[in-house]
Amino acid sequence: MESPELSFTLAYIVLSFCFVFTPTEFRSAGLTVQNLFSSWLGSEDVGFIQYHIRRTSITILVHSALPLGYYMGMCVAAPEKNLGYIYQVSDNWRAFLLLSLCLQLASWIIVFYWSRGRWHNHPISKMLQAHVQPPFSSWGSVAVSINTEFRHIDKFATGAPGARVIVTDTWVLKVTTYHIYMALQRDCHITVTESTQHHLNPDSASPTEILTLRVDSINPAVTPFNIKLNSTEYAELREKLRAPIRNSPNVVIHQTLSELFLETFKAQVDLNQPYVLPRGQELEPCIGCMQVPANTKLVMLCHEAETDDDDSDCQQCHCRPMWCLLCLGRWFASRLDEQTPETWLSSRVPCPTCRAKFCILDVCAVR
């Protein structure tokens, strides 16, 4: 029969795991450091660096308090052990209490040291100081640059709370439980070092491919770090990165059916008749991504193609150019039946704006 002491020990291990890794159930219930101390942490969008300096500090204090919290919990859950009377407990429990108190005291000393000089000694501040070079005059100006770019809506962001990957116009960031790794895009080169497949979704026949990328900087003061992301996000990451990406030997990145379709979609649009923009008409930003000009126009041309389908149900679209090629391709792919990929190229979907049906042959690049 399992002893009560072993049961409580297992309960403590589970509790520690929950605080460190914050699974979905605890995040949804609000039991995270970010939610419990939100009033002191402030807003991540307003001050990204300041927010994470405070978050990592309070996380260390909370996690280092878990052993002491376990001892106090045992005082209540197992009163027959007399753990509240320190001179009556066994040497093992006394040593555990001493270590718990030392761990909590050490964490407070570390956080107090970090906070000296307006958090000048914090590891995140040290990392910022490694990037003090023109055009940055101080680590504070580096922090301002990151804070400003984090507020941009066009940043790339992915990953779990304990291993987030954020790429802005200038920076590559990895946010972990206790630290932030950062590198300037202009100083770094990225290498795909590993590709692993996992069957994470039982409803999907194809496995999920996880890529590991190593970020190295020519700045010797910047520590190299690894980032992980889903292969489906790799194309979006490459669009945001200005730094070159290299593949290690024997690392193969498998493309999904959707990615292969998008490549075919782009190739077919290049073969279609272009649409000449009328004189005086200006291209507006794509309403899908708001990052690039709208560069496609739907013109019913499939009836002019030499096909056996004389009963085409495509319709003329009268919308002005409003979408870029990539966003329109993603829209087209999102409307297709995943169970019948052999019909994708001949499918017709509604225009995302006016709902007029079109096929791939009707998509024209704007010239």
mmCIF file of N, CA and C in Angstrom, residues 158-275:
data_model
loop_
_atom_site.group_PDB
_atom_site.id
_atom_site.type_symbol
_atom_site.label_atom_id
_atom_site.label_comp_id
_atom_site.label_asym_id
_atom_site.label_seq_id
_atom_site.Cartn_x
_atom_site.Cartn_y
_atom_site.Cartn_z
ATOM 1 N N THR A 158 5.429 32.660 -32.917
ATOM 2 C CA THR A 158 4.910 31.299 -32.811
ATOM 3 C C THR A 158 5.513 30.637 -31.589
ATOM 4 N N GLY A 159 4.995 29.459 -31.236
ATOM 5 C CA GLY A 159 5.573 28.688 -30.139
ATOM 6 C C GLY A 159 4.768 28.745 -28.853
ATOM 7 N N ALA A 160 5.080 27.812 -27.969
ATOM 8 C CA ALA A 160 4.434 27.740 -26.661
ATOM 9 C C ALA A 160 4.972 28.841 -25.752
ATOM 10 N N PRO A 161 4.257 29.150 -24.639
ATOM 11 C CA PRO A 161 4.708 30.232 -23.745
ATOM 12 C C PRO A 161 6.138 30.067 -23.244
ATOM 13 N N GLY A 162 6.614 28.843 -23.054
ATOM 14 C CA GLY A 162 7.963 28.633 -22.543
ATOM 15 C C GLY A 162 9.036 28.601 -23.610
ATOM 16 N N ALA A 163 8.635 28.738 -24.881
ATOM 17 C CA ALA A 163 9.622 28.705 -25.966
ATOM 18 C C ALA A 163 9.077 29.450 -27.178
ATOM 19 N N ARG A 164 8.740 30.710 -26.968
ATOM 20 C CA ARG A 164 8.182 31.514 -28.056
ATOM 21 C C ARG A 164 9.289 32.007 -28.981
ATOM 22 N N VAL A 165 8.968 32.059 -30.266
ATOM 23 C CA VAL A 165 9.879 32.584 -31.267
ATOM 24 C C VAL A 165 9.233 33.821 -31.872
ATOM 25 N N ILE A 166 9.958 34.932 -31.835
ATOM 26 C CA ILE A 166 9.447 36.201 -32.357
ATOM 27 C C ILE A 166 10.487 36.778 -33.302
ATOM 28 N N VAL A 167 10.073 37.105 -34.508
ATOM 29 C CA VAL A 167 10.963 37.708 -35.495
ATOM 30 C C VAL A 167 10.352 39.025 -35.942
ATOM 31 N N THR A 168 11.090 40.108 -35.727
ATOM 32 C CA THR A 168 10.656 41.431 -36.167
ATOM 33 C C THR A 168 11.521 41.867 -37.354
ATOM 34 N N ASP A 169 11.374 43.101 -37.752
ATOM 35 C CA ASP A 169 12.145 43.578 -38.897
ATOM 36 C C ASP A 169 13.645 43.537 -38.641
ATOM 37 N N THR A 170 14.055 43.685 -37.380
ATOM 38 C CA THR A 170 15.479 43.781 -37.056
ATOM 39 C C THR A 170 15.972 42.647 -36.172
ATOM 40 N N TRP A 171 15.077 42.023 -35.384
ATOM 41 C CA TRP A 171 15.506 41.119 -34.320
ATOM 42 C C TRP A 171 14.957 39.711 -34.486
ATOM 43 N N VAL A 172 15.734 38.745 -33.992
ATOM 44 C CA VAL A 172 15.281 37.364 -33.816
ATOM 45 C C VAL A 172 15.298 37.088 -32.321
ATOM 46 N N LEU A 173 14.144 36.771 -31.737
ATOM 47 C CA LEU A 173 14.002 36.626 -30.296
ATOM 48 C C LEU A 173 13.460 35.244 -29.950
ATOM 49 N N LYS A 174 13.950 34.697 -28.844
ATOM 50 C CA LYS A 174 13.410 33.469 -28.276
ATOM 51 C C LYS A 174 13.117 33.721 -26.803
ATOM 52 N N VAL A 175 11.858 33.632 -26.437
ATOM 53 C CA VAL A 175 11.423 33.917 -25.072
ATOM 54 C C VAL A 175 11.227 32.594 -24.343
ATOM 55 N N THR A 176 12.002 32.364 -23.278
ATOM 56 C CA THR A 176 11.881 31.151 -22.475
ATOM 57 C C THR A 176 11.370 31.507 -21.084
ATOM 58 N N THR A 177 11.261 30.495 -20.236
ATOM 59 C CA THR A 177 10.715 30.714 -18.893
ATOM 60 C C THR A 177 11.566 31.679 -18.087
ATOM 61 N N TYR A 178 12.902 31.599 -18.213
ATOM 62 C CA TYR A 178 13.784 32.396 -17.367
ATOM 63 C C TYR A 178 14.646 33.397 -18.137
ATOM 64 N N HIS A 179 14.523 33.458 -19.444
ATOM 65 C CA HIS A 179 15.470 34.295 -20.186
ATOM 66 C C HIS A 179 14.894 34.686 -21.543
ATOM 67 N N ILE A 180 15.555 35.637 -22.195
ATOM 68 C CA ILE A 180 15.265 36.000 -23.580
ATOM 69 C C ILE A 180 16.573 35.956 -24.360
ATOM 70 N N TYR A 181 16.598 35.173 -25.414
ATOM 71 C CA TYR A 181 17.739 35.154 -26.327
ATOM 72 C C TYR A 181 17.417 36.076 -27.496
ATOM 73 N N MET A 182 18.423 36.803 -27.950
ATOM 74 C CA MET A 182 18.175 37.780 -29.017
ATOM 75 C C MET A 182 19.389 37.899 -29.918
ATOM 76 N N ALA A 183 19.112 38.212 -31.178
ATOM 77 C CA ALA A 183 20.185 38.413 -32.153
ATOM 78 C C ALA A 183 19.698 39.375 -33.217
ATOM 79 N N LEU A 184 20.593 40.255 -33.658
ATOM 80 C CA LEU A 184 20.277 41.152 -34.762
ATOM 81 C C LEU A 184 20.265 40.359 -36.068
ATOM 82 N N GLN A 185 19.245 40.603 -36.875
ATOM 83 C CA GLN A 185 19.162 39.878 -38.146
ATOM 84 C C GLN A 185 20.386 40.123 -39.028
ATOM 85 N N ARG A 186 20.874 41.356 -39.021
ATOM 86 C CA ARG A 186 21.993 41.687 -39.908
ATOM 87 C C ARG A 186 23.291 41.008 -39.472
ATOM 88 N N ASP A 187 23.347 40.552 -38.198
ATOM 89 C CA ASP A 187 24.573 39.939 -37.673
ATOM 90 C C ASP A 187 24.512 38.422 -37.618
ATOM 91 N N CYS A 188 23.372 37.826 -37.917
ATOM 92 C CA CYS A 188 23.243 36.406 -37.662
ATOM 93 C C CYS A 188 23.036 35.611 -38.949
ATOM 94 N N HIS A 189 23.364 34.356 -38.877
ATOM 95 C CA HIS A 189 23.021 33.411 -39.931
ATOM 96 C C HIS A 189 22.360 32.217 -39.260
ATOM 97 N N ILE A 190 21.405 31.626 -39.963
ATOM 98 C CA ILE A 190 20.541 30.604 -39.385
ATOM 99 C C ILE A 190 20.707 29.314 -40.165
ATOM 100 N N THR A 191 20.786 28.224 -39.428
ATOM 101 C CA THR A 191 20.995 26.913 -40.035
ATOM 102 C C THR A 191 19.914 25.953 -39.562
ATOM 103 N N VAL A 192 19.293 25.252 -40.498
ATOM 104 C CA VAL A 192 18.347 24.189 -40.154
ATOM 105 C C VAL A 192 19.160 22.954 -39.787
ATOM 106 N N THR A 193 19.157 22.587 -38.519
ATOM 107 C CA THR A 193 20.017 21.506 -38.038
ATOM 108 C C THR A 193 19.305 20.174 -37.879
ATOM 109 N N GLU A 194 17.970 20.194 -37.766
ATOM 110 C CA GLU A 194 17.260 18.941 -37.513
ATOM 111 C C GLU A 194 15.825 19.040 -37.992
ATOM 112 N N SER A 195 15.307 17.916 -38.439
ATOM 113 C CA SER A 195 13.910 17.820 -38.862
ATOM 114 C C SER A 195 13.354 16.511 -38.324
ATOM 115 N N THR A 196 12.344 16.608 -37.464
ATOM 116 C CA THR A 196 11.742 15.413 -36.871
ATOM 117 C C THR A 196 10.246 15.413 -37.123
ATOM 118 N N GLN A 197 9.700 14.236 -37.305
ATOM 119 C CA GLN A 197 8.270 14.088 -37.558
ATOM 120 C C GLN A 197 7.585 13.450 -36.363
ATOM 121 N N HIS A 198 6.421 13.997 -35.996
ATOM 122 C CA HIS A 198 5.667 13.523 -34.847
ATOM 123 C C HIS A 198 4.199 13.382 -35.251
ATOM 124 N N HIS A 199 3.574 12.308 -34.804
ATOM 125 C CA HIS A 199 2.139 12.123 -35.035
ATOM 126 C C HIS A 199 1.387 12.737 -33.848
ATOM 127 N N LEU A 200 1.270 14.059 -33.872
ATOM 128 C CA LEU A 200 0.638 14.778 -32.767
ATOM 129 C C LEU A 200 -0.873 14.826 -32.914
ATOM 130 N N ASN A 201 -1.362 14.778 -34.153
ATOM 131 C CA ASN A 201 -2.795 14.882 -34.394
ATOM 132 C C ASN A 201 -3.323 13.547 -34.907
ATOM 133 N N PRO A 202 -4.105 12.798 -34.112
ATOM 134 C CA PRO A 202 -4.596 11.492 -34.568
ATOM 135 C C PRO A 202 -5.574 11.580 -35.725
ATOM 136 N N ASP A 203 -6.171 12.772 -35.931
ATOM 137 C CA ASP A 203 -7.140 12.950 -37.011
ATOM 138 C C ASP A 203 -6.478 13.225 -38.350
ATOM 139 N N SER A 204 -5.179 13.463 -38.338
ATOM 140 C CA SER A 204 -4.456 13.779 -39.570
ATOM 141 C C SER A 204 -3.601 12.595 -39.976
ATOM 142 N N ALA A 205 -3.671 12.270 -41.275
ATOM 143 C CA ALA A 205 -2.891 11.145 -41.775
ATOM 144 C C ALA A 205 -1.413 11.493 -41.882
ATOM 145 N N SER A 206 -1.112 12.762 -42.123
ATOM 146 C CA SER A 206 0.277 13.185 -42.285
ATOM 147 C C SER A 206 0.852 13.624 -40.941
ATOM 148 N N PRO A 207 2.100 13.267 -40.652
ATOM 149 C CA PRO A 207 2.712 13.658 -39.379
ATOM 150 C C PRO A 207 3.061 15.140 -39.350
ATOM 151 N N THR A 208 3.255 15.662 -38.150
ATOM 152 C CA THR A 208 3.688 17.040 -37.970
ATOM 153 C C THR A 208 5.217 17.083 -37.976
ATOM 154 N N GLU A 209 5.770 17.955 -38.795
ATOM 155 C CA GLU A 209 7.222 18.052 -38.910
ATOM 156 C C GLU A 209 7.712 19.256 -38.106
ATOM 157 N N ILE A 210 8.626 19.007 -37.165
ATOM 158 C CA ILE A 210 9.188 20.051 -36.318
ATOM 159 C C ILE A 210 10.625 20.311 -36.764
ATOM 160 N N LEU A 211 10.921 21.563 -37.056
ATOM 161 C CA LEU A 211 12.256 21.953 -37.493
ATOM 162 C C LEU A 211 13.011 22.601 -36.339
ATOM 163 N N THR A 212 14.297 22.292 -36.236
ATOM 164 C CA THR A 212 15.189 22.934 -35.273
ATOM 165 C C THR A 212 16.166 23.803 -36.037
ATOM 166 N N LEU A 213 16.204 25.086 -35.716
ATOM 167 C CA LEU A 213 17.088 26.031 -36.389
ATOM 168 C C LEU A 213 18.046 26.630 -35.370
ATOM 169 N N ARG A 214 19.304 26.703 -35.738
ATOM 170 C CA ARG A 214 20.329 27.279 -34.871
ATOM 171 C C ARG A 214 20.628 28.697 -35.343
ATOM 172 N N VAL A 215 20.565 29.643 -34.397
ATOM 173 C CA VAL A 215 20.821 31.052 -34.691
ATOM 174 C C VAL A 215 22.205 31.414 -34.171
ATOM 175 N N ASP A 216 23.123 31.720 -35.071
ATOM 176 C CA ASP A 216 24.480 32.130 -34.712
ATOM 177 C C ASP A 216 24.687 33.585 -35.120
ATOM 178 N N SER A 217 25.438 34.306 -34.311
ATOM 179 C CA SER A 217 25.714 35.716 -34.578
ATOM 180 C C SER A 217 27.207 35.932 -34.726
ATOM 181 N N ILE A 218 27.554 36.883 -35.606
ATOM 182 C CA ILE A 218 28.969 37.234 -35.740
ATOM 183 C C ILE A 218 29.452 38.033 -34.542
ATOM 184 N N ASN A 219 28.516 38.503 -33.715
ATOM 185 C CA ASN A 219 28.863 39.210 -32.481
ATOM 186 C C ASN A 219 29.294 38.172 -31.440
ATOM 187 N N PRO A 220 30.547 38.151 -31.014
ATOM 188 C CA PRO A 220 31.010 37.111 -30.080
ATOM 189 C C PRO A 220 30.338 37.174 -28.717
ATOM 190 N N ALA A 221 29.747 38.309 -28.374
ATOM 191 C CA ALA A 221 29.089 38.430 -27.073
ATOM 192 C C ALA A 221 27.682 37.841 -27.073
ATOM 193 N N VAL A 222 27.187 37.452 -28.230
ATOM 194 C CA VAL A 222 25.832 36.913 -28.342
ATOM 195 C C VAL A 222 25.896 35.397 -28.323
ATOM 196 N N THR A 223 25.168 34.786 -27.397
ATOM 197 C CA THR A 223 25.154 33.330 -27.264
ATOM 198 C C THR A 223 24.291 32.702 -28.350
ATOM 199 N N PRO A 224 24.813 31.713 -29.073
ATOM 200 C CA PRO A 224 23.969 31.016 -30.056
ATOM 201 C C PRO A 224 22.790 30.329 -29.359
ATOM 202 N N PHE A 225 21.688 30.191 -30.069
ATOM 203 C CA PHE A 225 20.522 29.528 -29.485
ATOM 204 C C PHE A 225 19.740 28.819 -30.581
ATOM 205 N N ASN A 226 18.923 27.854 -30.156
ATOM 206 C CA ASN A 226 18.092 27.071 -31.070
ATOM 207 C C ASN A 226 16.643 27.503 -30.972
ATOM 208 N N ILE A 227 15.951 27.474 -32.082
ATOM 209 C CA ILE A 227 14.510 27.717 -32.107
ATOM 210 C C ILE A 227 13.840 26.545 -32.802
ATOM 211 N N LYS A 228 12.620 26.253 -32.405
ATOM 212 C CA LYS A 228 11.841 25.171 -33.003
ATOM 213 C C LYS A 228 10.527 25.717 -33.533
ATOM 214 N N LEU A 229 10.100 25.202 -34.672
ATOM 215 C CA LEU A 229 8.836 25.619 -35.232
ATOM 216 C C LEU A 229 8.302 24.538 -36.154
ATOM 217 N N ASN A 230 7.006 24.621 -36.402
ATOM 218 C CA ASN A 230 6.353 23.700 -37.314
ATOM 219 C C ASN A 230 6.782 23.999 -38.744
ATOM 220 N N SER A 231 6.965 22.952 -39.544
ATOM 221 C CA SER A 231 7.411 23.162 -40.925
ATOM 222 C C SER A 231 6.409 23.970 -41.739
ATOM 223 N N THR A 232 5.132 23.947 -41.333
ATOM 224 C CA THR A 232 4.130 24.743 -42.050
ATOM 225 C C THR A 232 4.352 26.233 -41.862
ATOM 226 N N GLU A 233 5.118 26.622 -40.817
ATOM 227 C CA GLU A 233 5.400 28.032 -40.564
ATOM 228 C C GLU A 233 6.739 28.467 -41.151
ATOM 229 N N TYR A 234 7.443 27.517 -41.751
ATOM 230 C CA TYR A 234 8.796 27.803 -42.253
ATOM 231 C C TYR A 234 8.779 28.849 -43.358
ATOM 232 N N ALA A 235 7.819 28.742 -44.275
ATOM 233 C CA ALA A 235 7.744 29.713 -45.384
ATOM 234 C C ALA A 235 7.489 31.119 -44.866
ATOM 235 N N GLU A 236 6.608 31.240 -43.875
ATOM 236 C CA GLU A 236 6.323 32.562 -43.300
ATOM 237 C C GLU A 236 7.548 33.122 -42.591
ATOM 238 N N LEU A 237 8.303 32.239 -41.921
ATOM 239 C CA LEU A 237 9.528 32.685 -41.260
ATOM 240 C C LEU A 237 10.538 33.200 -42.284
ATOM 241 N N ARG A 238 10.693 32.502 -43.387
ATOM 242 C CA ARG A 238 11.648 32.916 -44.415
ATOM 243 C C ARG A 238 11.280 34.265 -45.013
ATOM 244 N N GLU A 239 9.988 34.531 -45.131
ATOM 245 C CA GLU A 239 9.553 35.823 -45.662
ATOM 246 C C GLU A 239 9.934 36.962 -44.727
ATOM 247 N N LYS A 240 9.904 36.699 -43.429
ATOM 248 C CA LYS A 240 10.197 37.753 -42.457
ATOM 249 C C LYS A 240 11.694 37.927 -42.225
ATOM 250 N N LEU A 241 12.461 36.855 -42.430
ATOM 251 C CA LEU A 241 13.891 36.914 -42.159
ATOM 252 C C LEU A 241 14.647 37.567 -43.314
ATOM 253 N N ARG A 242 15.594 38.413 -42.945
ATOM 254 C CA ARG A 242 16.529 38.960 -43.927
ATOM 255 C C ARG A 242 17.851 38.200 -43.876
ATOM 256 N N ALA A 243 18.088 37.516 -42.778
ATOM 257 C CA ALA A 243 19.311 36.727 -42.640
ATOM 258 C C ALA A 243 19.198 35.471 -43.490
ATOM 259 N N PRO A 244 20.310 34.978 -44.029
ATOM 260 C CA PRO A 244 20.266 33.762 -44.850
ATOM 261 C C PRO A 244 19.982 32.524 -44.004
ATOM 262 N N ILE A 245 19.290 31.558 -44.596
ATOM 263 C CA ILE A 245 19.006 30.284 -43.932
ATOM 264 C C ILE A 245 19.702 29.178 -44.713
ATOM 265 N N ARG A 246 20.499 28.387 -43.993
ATOM 266 C CA ARG A 246 21.205 27.279 -44.615
ATOM 267 C C ARG A 246 20.660 25.958 -44.093
ATOM 268 N N ASN A 247 20.773 24.937 -44.903
ATOM 269 C CA ASN A 247 20.358 23.592 -44.499
ATOM 270 C C ASN A 247 21.582 22.738 -44.213
ATOM 271 N N SER A 248 21.577 22.074 -43.068
ATOM 272 C CA SER A 248 22.656 21.139 -42.772
ATOM 273 C C SER A 248 22.539 19.939 -43.708
ATOM 274 N N PRO A 249 23.661 19.270 -43.975
ATOM 275 C CA PRO A 249 23.597 18.068 -44.819
ATOM 276 C C PRO A 249 22.640 17.037 -44.232
ATOM 277 N N ASN A 250 21.927 16.352 -45.117
ATOM 278 C CA ASN A 250 21.005 15.264 -44.764
ATOM 279 C C ASN A 250 19.750 15.746 -44.040
ATOM 280 N N VAL A 251 19.494 17.065 -43.994
ATOM 281 C CA VAL A 251 18.255 17.575 -43.409
ATOM 282 C C VAL A 251 17.293 17.905 -44.548
ATOM 283 N N VAL A 252 16.185 17.209 -44.585
ATOM 284 C CA VAL A 252 15.191 17.397 -45.642
ATOM 285 C C VAL A 252 13.932 17.987 -45.028
ATOM 286 N N ILE A 253 13.468 19.089 -45.605
ATOM 287 C CA ILE A 253 12.232 19.726 -45.145
ATOM 288 C C ILE A 253 11.116 19.272 -46.075
ATOM 289 N N HIS A 254 10.202 18.484 -45.559
ATOM 290 C CA HIS A 254 9.113 17.956 -46.365
ATOM 291 C C HIS A 254 8.009 19.005 -46.495
ATOM 292 N N GLN A 255 7.585 19.250 -47.702
ATOM 293 C CA GLN A 255 6.516 20.205 -47.939
ATOM 294 C C GLN A 255 5.158 19.518 -47.801
ATOM 295 N N THR A 256 4.202 20.222 -47.236
ATOM 296 C CA THR A 256 2.851 19.705 -47.130
ATOM 297 C C THR A 256 2.140 19.861 -48.469
ATOM 298 N N LEU A 257 0.982 19.211 -48.589
ATOM 299 C CA LEU A 257 0.202 19.336 -49.819
ATOM 300 C C LEU A 257 -0.206 20.786 -50.068
ATOM 301 N N SER A 258 -0.521 21.506 -48.997
ATOM 302 C CA SER A 258 -0.926 22.908 -49.147
ATOM 303 C C SER A 258 0.224 23.753 -49.679
ATOM 304 N N GLU A 259 1.438 23.502 -49.186
ATOM 305 C CA GLU A 259 2.595 24.260 -49.666
ATOM 306 C C GLU A 259 2.895 23.930 -51.119
ATOM 307 N N LEU A 260 2.783 22.654 -51.479
ATOM 308 C CA LEU A 260 2.984 22.277 -52.877
ATOM 309 C C LEU A 260 1.931 22.912 -53.772
ATOM 310 N N PHE A 261 0.689 22.968 -53.287
ATOM 311 C CA PHE A 261 -0.367 23.593 -54.074
ATOM 312 C C PHE A 261 -0.098 25.083 -54.279
ATOM 313 N N LEU A 262 0.380 25.772 -53.223
ATOM 314 C CA LEU A 262 0.662 27.195 -53.358
ATOM 315 C C LEU A 262 1.755 27.448 -54.387
ATOM 316 N N GLU A 263 2.755 26.585 -54.442
ATOM 317 C CA GLU A 263 3.790 26.738 -55.455
ATOM 318 C C GLU A 263 3.215 26.545 -56.852
ATOM 319 N N THR A 264 2.354 25.543 -57.022
ATOM 320 C CA THR A 264 1.706 25.318 -58.310
ATOM 321 C C THR A 264 0.790 26.481 -58.661
ATOM 322 N N PHE A 265 0.088 27.004 -57.667
ATOM 323 C CA PHE A 265 -0.802 28.149 -57.869
ATOM 324 C C PHE A 265 -0.018 29.345 -58.404
ATOM 325 N N LYS A 266 1.118 29.642 -57.772
ATOM 326 C CA LYS A 266 1.945 30.767 -58.219
ATOM 327 C C LYS A 266 2.472 30.542 -59.631
ATOM 328 N N ALA A 267 2.898 29.305 -59.922
ATOM 329 C CA ALA A 267 3.443 29.006 -61.250
ATOM 330 C C ALA A 267 2.383 29.171 -62.321
ATOM 331 N N GLN A 268 1.137 28.748 -62.030
ATOM 332 C CA GLN A 268 0.064 28.880 -63.023
ATOM 333 C C GLN A 268 -0.310 30.338 -63.250
ATOM 334 N N VAL A 269 -0.334 31.133 -62.196
ATOM 335 C CA VAL A 269 -0.671 32.559 -62.349
ATOM 336 C C VAL A 269 0.371 33.256 -63.212
ATOM 337 N N ASP A 270 1.623 32.850 -63.101
ATOM 338 C CA ASP A 270 2.662 33.439 -63.955
ATOM 339 C C ASP A 270 2.419 33.127 -65.432
ATOM 340 N N LEU A 271 1.766 32.002 -65.706
ATOM 341 C CA LEU A 271 1.467 31.629 -67.094
ATOM 342 C C LEU A 271 0.197 32.290 -67.617
ATOM 343 N N ASN A 272 -0.672 32.726 -66.709
ATOM 344 C CA ASN A 272 -1.921 33.358 -67.131
ATOM 345 C C ASN A 272 -1.669 34.723 -67.758
ATOM 346 N N GLN A 273 -2.658 35.179 -68.497
ATOM 347 C CA GLN A 273 -2.579 36.510 -69.106
ATOM 348 C C GLN A 273 -2.551 37.573 -68.014
ATOM 349 N N PRO A 274 -1.613 38.504 -68.046
ATOM 350 C CA PRO A 274 -1.560 39.543 -66.997
ATOM 351 C C PRO A 274 -2.675 40.558 -67.155
ATOM 352 N N TYR A 275 -2.964 41.249 -66.080
ATOM 353 C CA TYR A 275 -3.966 42.323 -66.082
ATOM 354 C C TYR A 275 -3.230 43.650 -66.058
#
